[in-house]
Coordinates of C-alpha atoms in Angstrom, one line a residue:
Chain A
X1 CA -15.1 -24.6 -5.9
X2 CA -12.3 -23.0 -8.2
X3 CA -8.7 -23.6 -7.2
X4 CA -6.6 -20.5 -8.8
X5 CA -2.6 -20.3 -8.3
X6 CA -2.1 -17.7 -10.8
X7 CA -2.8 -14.1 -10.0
X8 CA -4.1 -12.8 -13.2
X9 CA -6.1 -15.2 -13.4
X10 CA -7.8 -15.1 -10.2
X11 CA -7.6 -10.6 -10.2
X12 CA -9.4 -11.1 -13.5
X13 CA -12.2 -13.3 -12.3
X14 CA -12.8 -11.2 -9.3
X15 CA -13.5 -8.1 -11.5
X16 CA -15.4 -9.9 -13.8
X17 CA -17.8 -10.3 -10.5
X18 CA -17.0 -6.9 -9.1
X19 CA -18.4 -5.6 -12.4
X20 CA -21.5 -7.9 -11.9
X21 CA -22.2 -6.1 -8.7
X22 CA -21.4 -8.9 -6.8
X23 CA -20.4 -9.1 -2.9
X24 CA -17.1 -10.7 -2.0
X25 CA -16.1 -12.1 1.4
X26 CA -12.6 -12.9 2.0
X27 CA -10.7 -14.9 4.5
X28 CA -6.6 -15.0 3.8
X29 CA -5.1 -17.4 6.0
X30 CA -1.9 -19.4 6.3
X31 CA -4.0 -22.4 5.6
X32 CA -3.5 -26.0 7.7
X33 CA -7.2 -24.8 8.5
X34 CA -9.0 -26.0 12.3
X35 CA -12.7 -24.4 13.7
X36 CA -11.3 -21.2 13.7
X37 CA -10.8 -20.6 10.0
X38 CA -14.0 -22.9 9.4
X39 CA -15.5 -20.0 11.8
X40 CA -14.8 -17.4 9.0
X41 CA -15.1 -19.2 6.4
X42 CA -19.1 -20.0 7.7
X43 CA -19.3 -16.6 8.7
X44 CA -18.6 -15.0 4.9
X45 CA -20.6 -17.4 3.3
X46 CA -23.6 -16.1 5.5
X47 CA -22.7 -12.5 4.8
X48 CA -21.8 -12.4 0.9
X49 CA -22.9 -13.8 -2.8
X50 CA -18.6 -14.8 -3.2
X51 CA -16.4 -16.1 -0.6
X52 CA -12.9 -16.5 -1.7
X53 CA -10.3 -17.6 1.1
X54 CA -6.3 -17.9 0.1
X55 CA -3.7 -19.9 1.2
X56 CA -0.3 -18.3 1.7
X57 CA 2.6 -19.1 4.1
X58 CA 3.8 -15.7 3.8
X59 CA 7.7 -15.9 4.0
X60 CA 8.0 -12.1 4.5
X61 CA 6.3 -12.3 8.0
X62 CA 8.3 -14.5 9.4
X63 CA 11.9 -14.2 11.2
X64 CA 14.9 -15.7 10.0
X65 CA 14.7 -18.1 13.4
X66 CA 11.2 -18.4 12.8
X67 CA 9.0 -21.6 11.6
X68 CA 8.8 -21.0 7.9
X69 CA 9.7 -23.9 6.8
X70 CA 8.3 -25.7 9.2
X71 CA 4.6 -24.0 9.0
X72 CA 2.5 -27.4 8.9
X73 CA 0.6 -27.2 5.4
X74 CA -2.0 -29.6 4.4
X75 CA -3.3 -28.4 1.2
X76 CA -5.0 -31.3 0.3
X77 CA -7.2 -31.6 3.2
X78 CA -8.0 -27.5 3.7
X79 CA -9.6 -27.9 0.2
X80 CA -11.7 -30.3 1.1
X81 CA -12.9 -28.9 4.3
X82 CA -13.1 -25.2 2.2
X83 CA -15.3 -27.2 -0.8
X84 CA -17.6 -28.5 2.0
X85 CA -18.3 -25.0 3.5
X86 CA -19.4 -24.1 0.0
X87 CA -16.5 -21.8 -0.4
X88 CA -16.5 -20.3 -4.0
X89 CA -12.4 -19.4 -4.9
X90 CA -9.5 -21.3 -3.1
X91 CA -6.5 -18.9 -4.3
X92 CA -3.4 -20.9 -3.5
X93 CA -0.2 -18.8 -4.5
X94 CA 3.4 -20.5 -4.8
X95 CA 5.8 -17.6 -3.4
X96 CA 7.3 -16.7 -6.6
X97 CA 4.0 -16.0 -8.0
X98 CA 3.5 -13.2 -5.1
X99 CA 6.9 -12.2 -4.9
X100 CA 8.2 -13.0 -8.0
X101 CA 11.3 -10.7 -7.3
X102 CA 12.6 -8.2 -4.4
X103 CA 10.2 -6.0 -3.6
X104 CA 10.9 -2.4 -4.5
X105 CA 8.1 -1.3 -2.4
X106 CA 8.0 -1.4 1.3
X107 CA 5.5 -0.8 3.6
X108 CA 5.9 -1.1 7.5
X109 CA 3.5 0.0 10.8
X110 CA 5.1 2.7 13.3
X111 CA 2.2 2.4 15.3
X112 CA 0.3 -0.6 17.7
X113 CA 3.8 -3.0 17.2
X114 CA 5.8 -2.0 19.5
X115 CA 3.9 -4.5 22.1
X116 CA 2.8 -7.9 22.3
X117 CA 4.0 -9.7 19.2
X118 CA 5.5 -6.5 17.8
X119 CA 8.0 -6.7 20.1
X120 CA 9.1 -10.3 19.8
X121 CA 8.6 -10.7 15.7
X122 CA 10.3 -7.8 14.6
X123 CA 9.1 -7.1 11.0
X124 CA 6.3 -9.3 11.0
X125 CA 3.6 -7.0 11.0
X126 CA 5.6 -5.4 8.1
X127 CA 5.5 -8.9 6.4
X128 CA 1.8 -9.2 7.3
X129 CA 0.5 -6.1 5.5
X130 CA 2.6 -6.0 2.9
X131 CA 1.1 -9.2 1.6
X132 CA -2.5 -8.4 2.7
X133 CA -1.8 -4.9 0.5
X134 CA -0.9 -7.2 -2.4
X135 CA -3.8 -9.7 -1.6
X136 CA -6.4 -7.0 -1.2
X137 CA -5.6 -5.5 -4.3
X138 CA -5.8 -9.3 -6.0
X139 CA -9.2 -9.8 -4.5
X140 CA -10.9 -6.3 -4.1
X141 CA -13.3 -8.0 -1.5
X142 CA -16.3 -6.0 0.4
X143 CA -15.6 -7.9 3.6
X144 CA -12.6 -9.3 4.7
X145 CA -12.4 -11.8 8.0
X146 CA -9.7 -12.4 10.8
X147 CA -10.2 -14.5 13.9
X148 CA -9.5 -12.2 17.4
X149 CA -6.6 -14.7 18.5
X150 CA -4.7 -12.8 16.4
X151 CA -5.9 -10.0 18.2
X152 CA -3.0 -7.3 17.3
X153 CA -3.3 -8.5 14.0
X154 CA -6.9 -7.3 14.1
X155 CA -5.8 -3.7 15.2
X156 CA -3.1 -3.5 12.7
X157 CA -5.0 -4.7 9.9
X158 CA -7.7 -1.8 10.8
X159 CA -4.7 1.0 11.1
X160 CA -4.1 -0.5 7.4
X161 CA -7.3 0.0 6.4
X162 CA -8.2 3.2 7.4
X163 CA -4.9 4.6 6.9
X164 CA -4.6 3.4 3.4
X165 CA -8.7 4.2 2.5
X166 CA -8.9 0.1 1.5
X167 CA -13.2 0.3 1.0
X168 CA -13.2 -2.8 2.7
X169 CA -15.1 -4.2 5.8
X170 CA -12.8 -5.7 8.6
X171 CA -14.8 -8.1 10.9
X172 CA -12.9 -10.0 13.6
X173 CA -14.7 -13.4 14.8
X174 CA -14.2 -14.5 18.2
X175 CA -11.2 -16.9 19.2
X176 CA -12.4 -20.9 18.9
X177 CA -11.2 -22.9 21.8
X178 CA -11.3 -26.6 22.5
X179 CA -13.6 -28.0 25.2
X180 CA -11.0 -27.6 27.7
X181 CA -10.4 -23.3 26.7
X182 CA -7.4 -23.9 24.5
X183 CA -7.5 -21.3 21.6
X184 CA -7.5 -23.4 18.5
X185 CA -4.2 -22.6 16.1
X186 CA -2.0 -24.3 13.7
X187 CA 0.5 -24.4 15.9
X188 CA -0.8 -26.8 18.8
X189 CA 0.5 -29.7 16.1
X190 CA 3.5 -29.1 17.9
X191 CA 2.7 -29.3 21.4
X192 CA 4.0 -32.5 22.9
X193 CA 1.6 -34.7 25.2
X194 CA 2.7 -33.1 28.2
X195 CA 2.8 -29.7 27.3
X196 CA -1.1 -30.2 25.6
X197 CA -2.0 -30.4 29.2
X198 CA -0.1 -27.7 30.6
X199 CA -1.6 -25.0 27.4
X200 CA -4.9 -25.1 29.3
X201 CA -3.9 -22.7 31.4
X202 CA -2.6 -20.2 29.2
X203 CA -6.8 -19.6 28.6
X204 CA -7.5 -20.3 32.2
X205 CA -4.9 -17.5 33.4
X206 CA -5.9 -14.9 31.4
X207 CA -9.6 -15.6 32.6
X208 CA -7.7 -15.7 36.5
X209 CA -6.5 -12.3 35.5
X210 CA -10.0 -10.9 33.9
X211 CA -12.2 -11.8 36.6
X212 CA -10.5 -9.6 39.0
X213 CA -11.5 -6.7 37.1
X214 CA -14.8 -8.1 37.3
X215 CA -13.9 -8.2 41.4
X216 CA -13.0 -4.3 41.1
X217 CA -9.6 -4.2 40.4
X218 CA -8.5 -1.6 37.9
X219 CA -4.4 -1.8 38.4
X220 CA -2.9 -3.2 35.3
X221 CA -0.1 -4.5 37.0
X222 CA -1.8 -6.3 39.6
X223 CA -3.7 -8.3 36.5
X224 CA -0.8 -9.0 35.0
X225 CA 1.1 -10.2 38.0
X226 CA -2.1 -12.6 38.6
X227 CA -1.4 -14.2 35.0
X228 CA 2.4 -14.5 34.8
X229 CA 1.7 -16.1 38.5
X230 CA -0.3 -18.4 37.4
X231 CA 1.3 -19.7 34.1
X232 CA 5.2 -20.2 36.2
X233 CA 3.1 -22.2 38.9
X234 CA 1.1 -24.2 36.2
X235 CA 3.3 -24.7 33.4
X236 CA 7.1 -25.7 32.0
X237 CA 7.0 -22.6 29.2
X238 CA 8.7 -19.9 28.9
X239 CA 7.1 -16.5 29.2
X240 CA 7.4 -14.1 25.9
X241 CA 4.6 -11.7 27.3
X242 CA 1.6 -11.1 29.5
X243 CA 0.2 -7.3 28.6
X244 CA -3.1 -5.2 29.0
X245 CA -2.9 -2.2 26.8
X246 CA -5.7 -0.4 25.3
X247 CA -7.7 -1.6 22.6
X248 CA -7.6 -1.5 19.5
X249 CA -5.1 1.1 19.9
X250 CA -2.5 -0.6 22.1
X251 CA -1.3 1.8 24.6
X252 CA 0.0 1.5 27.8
X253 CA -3.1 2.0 30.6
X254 CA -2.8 2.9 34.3
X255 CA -6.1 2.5 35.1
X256 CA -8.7 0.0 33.5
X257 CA -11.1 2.7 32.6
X258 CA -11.9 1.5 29.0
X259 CA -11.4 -1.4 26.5
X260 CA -8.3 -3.4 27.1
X261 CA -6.9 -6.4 25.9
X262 CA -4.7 -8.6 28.2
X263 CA -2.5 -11.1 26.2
X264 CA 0.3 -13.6 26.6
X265 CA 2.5 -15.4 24.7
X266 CA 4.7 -18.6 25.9
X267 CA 7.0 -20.9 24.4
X268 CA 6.9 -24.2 24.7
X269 CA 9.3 -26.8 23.3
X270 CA 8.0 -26.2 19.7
X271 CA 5.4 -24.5 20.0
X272 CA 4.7 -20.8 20.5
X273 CA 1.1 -20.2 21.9
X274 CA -0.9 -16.7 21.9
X275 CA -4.2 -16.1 23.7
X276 CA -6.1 -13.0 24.9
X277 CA -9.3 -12.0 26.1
X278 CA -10.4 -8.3 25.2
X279 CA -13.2 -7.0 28.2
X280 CA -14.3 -3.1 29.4
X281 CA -13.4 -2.0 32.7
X282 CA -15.5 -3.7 34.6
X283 CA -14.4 -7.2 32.9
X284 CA -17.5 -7.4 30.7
X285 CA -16.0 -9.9 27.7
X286 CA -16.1 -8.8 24.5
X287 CA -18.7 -10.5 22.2
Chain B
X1 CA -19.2 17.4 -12.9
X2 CA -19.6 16.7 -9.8
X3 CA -17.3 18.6 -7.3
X4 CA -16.5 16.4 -4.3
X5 CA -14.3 17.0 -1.6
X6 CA -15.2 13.7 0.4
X7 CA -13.6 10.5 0.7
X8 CA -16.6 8.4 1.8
X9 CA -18.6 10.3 -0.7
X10 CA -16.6 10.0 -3.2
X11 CA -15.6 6.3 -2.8
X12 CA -19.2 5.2 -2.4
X13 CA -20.0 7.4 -6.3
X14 CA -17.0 5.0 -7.7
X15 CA -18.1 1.7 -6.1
X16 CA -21.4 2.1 -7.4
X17 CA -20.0 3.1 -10.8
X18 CA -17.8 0.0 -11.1
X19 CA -20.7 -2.6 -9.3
X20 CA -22.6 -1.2 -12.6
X21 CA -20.0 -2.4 -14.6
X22 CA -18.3 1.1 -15.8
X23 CA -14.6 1.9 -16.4
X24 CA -13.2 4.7 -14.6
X25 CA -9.9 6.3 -16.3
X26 CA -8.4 8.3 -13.3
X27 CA -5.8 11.9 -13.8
X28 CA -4.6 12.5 -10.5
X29 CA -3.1 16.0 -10.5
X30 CA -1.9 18.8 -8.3
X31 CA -4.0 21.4 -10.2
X32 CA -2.7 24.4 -12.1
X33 CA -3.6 22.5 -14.7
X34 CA -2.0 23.5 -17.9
X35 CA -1.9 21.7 -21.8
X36 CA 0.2 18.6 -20.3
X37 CA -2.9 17.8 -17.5
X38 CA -5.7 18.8 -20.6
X39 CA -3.9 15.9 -22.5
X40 CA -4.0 13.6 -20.1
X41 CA -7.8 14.2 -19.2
X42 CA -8.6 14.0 -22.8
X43 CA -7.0 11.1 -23.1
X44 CA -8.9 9.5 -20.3
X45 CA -12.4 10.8 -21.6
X46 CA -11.3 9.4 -24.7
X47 CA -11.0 5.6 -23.1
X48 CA -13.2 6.0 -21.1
X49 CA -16.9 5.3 -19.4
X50 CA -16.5 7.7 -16.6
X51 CA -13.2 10.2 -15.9
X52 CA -11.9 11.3 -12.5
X53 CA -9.6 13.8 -11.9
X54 CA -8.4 15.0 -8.4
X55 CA -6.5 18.2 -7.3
X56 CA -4.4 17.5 -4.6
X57 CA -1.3 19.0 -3.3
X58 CA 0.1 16.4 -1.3
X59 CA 2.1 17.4 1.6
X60 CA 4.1 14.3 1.9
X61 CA 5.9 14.7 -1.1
X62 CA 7.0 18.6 -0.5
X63 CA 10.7 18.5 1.5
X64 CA 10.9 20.8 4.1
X65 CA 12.7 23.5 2.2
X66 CA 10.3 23.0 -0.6
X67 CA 7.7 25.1 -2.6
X68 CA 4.7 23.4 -0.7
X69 CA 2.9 26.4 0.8
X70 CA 3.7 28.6 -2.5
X71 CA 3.1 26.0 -4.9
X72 CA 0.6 27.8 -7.6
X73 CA -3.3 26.6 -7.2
X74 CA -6.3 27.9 -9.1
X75 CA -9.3 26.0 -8.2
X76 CA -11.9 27.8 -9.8
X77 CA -9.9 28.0 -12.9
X78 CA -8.7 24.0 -13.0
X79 CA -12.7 23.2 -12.1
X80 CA -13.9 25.7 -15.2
X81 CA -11.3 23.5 -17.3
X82 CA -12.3 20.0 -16.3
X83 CA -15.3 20.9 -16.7
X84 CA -14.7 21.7 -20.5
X85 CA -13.0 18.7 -21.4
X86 CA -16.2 16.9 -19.8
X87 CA -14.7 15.5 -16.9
X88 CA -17.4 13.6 -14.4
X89 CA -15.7 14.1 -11.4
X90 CA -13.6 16.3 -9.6
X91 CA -12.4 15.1 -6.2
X92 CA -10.6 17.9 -4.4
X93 CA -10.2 16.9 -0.8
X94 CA -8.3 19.3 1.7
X95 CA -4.9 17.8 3.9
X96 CA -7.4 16.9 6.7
X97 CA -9.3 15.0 5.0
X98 CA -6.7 13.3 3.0
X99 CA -4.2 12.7 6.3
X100 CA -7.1 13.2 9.6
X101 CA -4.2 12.0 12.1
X102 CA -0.7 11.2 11.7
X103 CA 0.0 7.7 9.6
X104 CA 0.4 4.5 11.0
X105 CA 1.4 3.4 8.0
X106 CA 4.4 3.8 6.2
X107 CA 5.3 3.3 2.2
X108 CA 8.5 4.2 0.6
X109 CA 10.5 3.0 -2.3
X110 CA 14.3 1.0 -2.5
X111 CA 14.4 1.3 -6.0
X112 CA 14.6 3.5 -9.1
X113 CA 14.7 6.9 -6.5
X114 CA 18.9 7.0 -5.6
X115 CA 18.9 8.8 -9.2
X116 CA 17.5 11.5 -10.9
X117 CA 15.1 13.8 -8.6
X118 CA 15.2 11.2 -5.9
X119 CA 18.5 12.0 -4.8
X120 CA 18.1 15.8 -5.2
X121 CA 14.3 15.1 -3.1
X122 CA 14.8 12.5 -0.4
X123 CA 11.1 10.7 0.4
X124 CA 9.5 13.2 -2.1
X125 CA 8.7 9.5 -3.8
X126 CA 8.1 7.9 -1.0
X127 CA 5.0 10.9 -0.7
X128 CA 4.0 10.1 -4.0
X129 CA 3.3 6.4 -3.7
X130 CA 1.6 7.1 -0.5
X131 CA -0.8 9.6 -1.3
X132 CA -0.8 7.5 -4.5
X133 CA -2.1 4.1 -3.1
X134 CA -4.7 6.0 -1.2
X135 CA -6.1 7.5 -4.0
X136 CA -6.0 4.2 -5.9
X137 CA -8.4 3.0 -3.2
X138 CA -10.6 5.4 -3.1
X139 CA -10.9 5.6 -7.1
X140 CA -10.7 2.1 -8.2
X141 CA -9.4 3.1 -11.9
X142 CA -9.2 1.0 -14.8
X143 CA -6.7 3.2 -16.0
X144 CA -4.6 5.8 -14.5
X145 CA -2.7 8.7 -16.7
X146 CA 0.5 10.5 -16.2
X147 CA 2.5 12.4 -18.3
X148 CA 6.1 11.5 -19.0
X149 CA 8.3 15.1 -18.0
X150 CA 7.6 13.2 -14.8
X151 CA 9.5 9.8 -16.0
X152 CA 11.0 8.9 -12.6
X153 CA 7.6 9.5 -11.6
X154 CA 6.1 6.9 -13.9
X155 CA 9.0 4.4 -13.2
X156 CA 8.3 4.7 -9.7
X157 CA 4.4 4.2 -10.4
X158 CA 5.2 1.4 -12.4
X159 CA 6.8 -0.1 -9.6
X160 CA 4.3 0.7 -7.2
X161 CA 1.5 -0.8 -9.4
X162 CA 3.2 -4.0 -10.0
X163 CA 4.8 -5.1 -7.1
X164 CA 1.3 -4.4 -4.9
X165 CA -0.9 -5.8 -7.7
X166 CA -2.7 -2.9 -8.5
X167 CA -5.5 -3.9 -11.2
X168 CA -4.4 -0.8 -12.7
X169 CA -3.2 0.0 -16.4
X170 CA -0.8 2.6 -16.0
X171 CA -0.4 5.4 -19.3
X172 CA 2.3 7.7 -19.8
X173 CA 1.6 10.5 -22.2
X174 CA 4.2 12.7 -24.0
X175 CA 5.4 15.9 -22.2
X176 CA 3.9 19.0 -24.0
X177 CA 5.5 21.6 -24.7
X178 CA 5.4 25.5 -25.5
X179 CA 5.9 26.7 -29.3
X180 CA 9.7 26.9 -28.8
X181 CA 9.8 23.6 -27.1
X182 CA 9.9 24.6 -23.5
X183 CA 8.0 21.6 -21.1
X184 CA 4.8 22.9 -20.0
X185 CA 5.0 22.6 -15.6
X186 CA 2.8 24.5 -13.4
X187 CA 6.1 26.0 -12.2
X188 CA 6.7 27.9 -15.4
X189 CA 5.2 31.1 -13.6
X190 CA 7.6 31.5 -11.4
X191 CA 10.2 31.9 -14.3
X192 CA 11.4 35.7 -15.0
X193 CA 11.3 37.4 -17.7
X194 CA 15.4 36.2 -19.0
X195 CA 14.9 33.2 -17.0
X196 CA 11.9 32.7 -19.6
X197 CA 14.5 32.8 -22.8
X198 CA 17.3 30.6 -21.3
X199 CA 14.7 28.0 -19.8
X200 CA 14.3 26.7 -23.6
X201 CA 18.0 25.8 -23.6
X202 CA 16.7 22.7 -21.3
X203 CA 15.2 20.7 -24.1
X204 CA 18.1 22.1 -26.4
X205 CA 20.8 20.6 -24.6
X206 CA 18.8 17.4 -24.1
X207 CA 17.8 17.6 -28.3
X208 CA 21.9 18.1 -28.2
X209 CA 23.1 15.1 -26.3
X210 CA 20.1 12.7 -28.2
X211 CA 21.2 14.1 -32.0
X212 CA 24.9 12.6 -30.9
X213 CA 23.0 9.1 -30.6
X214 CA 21.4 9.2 -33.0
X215 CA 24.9 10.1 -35.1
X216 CA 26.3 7.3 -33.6
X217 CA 27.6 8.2 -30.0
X218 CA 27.7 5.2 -27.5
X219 CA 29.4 6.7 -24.6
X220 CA 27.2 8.2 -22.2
X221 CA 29.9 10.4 -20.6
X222 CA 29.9 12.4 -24.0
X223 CA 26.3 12.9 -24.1
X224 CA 25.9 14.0 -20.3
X225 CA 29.0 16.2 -20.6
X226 CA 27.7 17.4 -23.8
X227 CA 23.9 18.7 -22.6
X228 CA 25.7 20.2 -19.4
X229 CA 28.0 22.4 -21.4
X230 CA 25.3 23.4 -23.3
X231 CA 22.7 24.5 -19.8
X232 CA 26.6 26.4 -18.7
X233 CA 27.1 28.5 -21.7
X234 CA 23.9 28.7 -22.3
X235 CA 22.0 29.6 -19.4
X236 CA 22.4 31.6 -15.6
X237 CA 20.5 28.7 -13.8
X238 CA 22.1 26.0 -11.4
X239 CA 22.4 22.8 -12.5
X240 CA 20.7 19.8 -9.9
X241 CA 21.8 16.7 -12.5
X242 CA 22.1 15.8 -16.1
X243 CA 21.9 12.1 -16.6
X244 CA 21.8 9.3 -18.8
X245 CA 20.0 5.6 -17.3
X246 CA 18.1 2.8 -18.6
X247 CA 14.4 3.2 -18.4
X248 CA 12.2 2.3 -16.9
X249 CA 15.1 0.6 -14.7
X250 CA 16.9 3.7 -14.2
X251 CA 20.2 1.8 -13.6
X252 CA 23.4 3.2 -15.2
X253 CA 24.9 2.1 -18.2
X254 CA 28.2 2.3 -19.7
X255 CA 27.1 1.8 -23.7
X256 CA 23.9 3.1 -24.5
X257 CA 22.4 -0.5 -26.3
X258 CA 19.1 -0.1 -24.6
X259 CA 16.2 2.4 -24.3
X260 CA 17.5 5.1 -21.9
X261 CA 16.6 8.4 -20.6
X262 CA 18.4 11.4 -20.5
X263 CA 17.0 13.7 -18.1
X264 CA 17.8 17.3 -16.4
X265 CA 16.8 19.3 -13.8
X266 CA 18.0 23.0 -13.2
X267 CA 17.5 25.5 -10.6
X268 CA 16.6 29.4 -11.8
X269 CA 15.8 32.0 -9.3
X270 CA 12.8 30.7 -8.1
X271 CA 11.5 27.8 -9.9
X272 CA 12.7 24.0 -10.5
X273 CA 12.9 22.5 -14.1
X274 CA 12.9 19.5 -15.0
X275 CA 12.7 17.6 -18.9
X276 CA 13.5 14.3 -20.1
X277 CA 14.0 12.6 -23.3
X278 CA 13.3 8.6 -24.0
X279 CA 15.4 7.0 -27.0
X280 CA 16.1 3.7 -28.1
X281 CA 20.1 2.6 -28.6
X282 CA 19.9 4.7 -32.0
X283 CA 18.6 7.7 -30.7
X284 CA 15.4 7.0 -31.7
X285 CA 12.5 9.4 -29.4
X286 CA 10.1 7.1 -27.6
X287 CA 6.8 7.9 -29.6

């Protein structure tokens, strides 16, 4: 496995390959990897001759109160475990190498952010496909791969793609969870011993929520009641959102008569947890 | 040539071209081609393995008072031309194709666009990087060619190019220009018959205000003032701006000690001009 900081040189290797005919697989993550980027980092070595995955903590998608800084990085350790899945290209970018001044160019999303984790990160879906525009164009893979915990981020990388004709693939793996339902994410570092406990039933409400569409019931609001019930009685967070919208396009519903997703987001002390589970209107999961 | 009006068809032609290893010079265009587009497709044929040219006039970047609907087009005409200069491609898709639905999306530029045509056509760059990046990705160029009457336009690409990591080498040709040194532009037709005569006075006065560099003139307040007295005595047409910047930068300066562009734009009856000349601090023409 090559590890490349420098974008030239990794652009240049990548059309070397291109030219060669070769199919690239790429996974961009913010690194500090668990069994959901080891999920997509398996999955694109099954599916292409080159997988390349990058590490960037992208500054840009992240607020000013956010955890930046903070991000838990282990660079060390996510190369070994990227060497072992027989990954071919680590690209690991400082920030002044992808932003090596103020961008003149801006891109943003009008569309499927004003929701979810639109509406509590302002700008980070800006920040996330700015630097997936500049990564896409580094990398020029066939396939790219997101996990569906990052469900929105799925829907907004598609609107990217389409809008902006990127000839690329985008394939979203389902969500990894521990034995106990807990979606697997960088950020459960941060839970405390108490709140571990508690998290459970961030899963185990939305499930609360989907199986009574799989009862019959087709008013959004009475799902959503169901899971913001259950997460005050079971847990210590604080609620950011519980939503069913449409899927992938993210509008309101009044009637479950198609794809939704139903998400939430809580706080906890350090921690801020997403989960959701994406099913057809008669609660048939997706995947 | 192959005549293709597809995006899927026409992005699946290039990915197999560059898989085998070919490089693709790319002349986006709005058609009506005249000698300025011939040089730049000859150019291209001249560096390159395959050449692609597209015709399209791009809604985005047309104000709402603008020339959109009457802007000049000739397909059969631009076609019999490519054709003659050997081009491989022509990719003419209609607005539908090109925008099926409203964009999601959004790219605009903070820089190098509060001067020049930028402030006289607010988001008409904005259109231009959009339709611009879209057309990268569906192209996949090696090299990409413009001509430099547009320099903001080149500036602006520039930007664009860099700051997404574009694998694209960007070329700026020389304007060319009729026998008595009058810009070629596909708005030329719309000039009258005196309009025709005085319209030669726009790359007189700029010739003016470059000769007073090159006699040793530092102060860009005499140049500026010098080409506008020249476009008032010696034409009818409104003036939009005469002025003097760094370039590519297109920042202000106070003593001309770098390469700078001085650059007008004047309205006749019916038709926009624009020109532009590129000198170093001795007045020396770029090229």
């Amino acid at each position: 496995m090559k590890v490349i900081r420098s974008i030239n040189s990794i652009q240049k290797q990548m059309t070397d390959l291109i030219k060669q005919g070769k199919q690239i697989g790429f996974v961009p993550t913010m690194g500090f990897f668990h069994e959901g980027h080891i999920s997509l980092m398996r999955q694109a070595r099954n599916d292409n001759d080159i997988v390349i995955t990058s590490i960037f903590v992208n500054p840009l998608q992240f607020g000013p109160s956010e955890d930046f800084e903070q991000y838990p990085r282990n660079e060390e350790k996510d190369a070994k475990i990227a060497e072992e899945i027989d990954v071919d290209y680590l690209f690991m970018p400082d920030v002044s190498e992808m932003y090596p001044e103020k961008m003149s160019i801006d891109i943003s999303i009008n569309n499927r952010v004003n929701v979810l984790c639109g509406r509590s990160r302002p700008g980070h879906f800006d920040g996330v496909i700015t630097v997936l525009t500049k990564l896409f164009n580094i990398v020029r893979p066939d396939k790219v791969y997101f996990g569906m915990k990052d469900a929105q981020q799925v829907a907004v990388v598609d609107a990217l793609i389409t809008n902006l004709n990127f000839p690329i693939e985008l394939i979203g793996l389902p969500t990894v969870r521990e034995g106990d339902g807990l979606a697997k994410s960088s950020r459960n570092v941060y839970l405390k011993d108490g709140e571990r406990s508690e998290a459970i039933w961030l899963s185990k409400a939305l499930i609360k929520g989907q199986e009574l569409v799989v009862d019959g019931e087709k008013n959004p609001d009475i799902i959503v009641k169901e899971v913001i019930n259950t997460l005050k009685q079971q847990t210590n967070s604080k609620l950011d959102y519980v939503e069913l919208l449409s899927y992938p396009e993210l509008q309101p519903v009044s009637v479950i008569n198609e794809q939704v997703i139903l998400a939430a987001a809580v706080y906890f002390e350090r921690a801020r947890l997403i989960d959701n589970l994406i099913f057809d209107s008669e609660g048939r999961l997706n995947k």
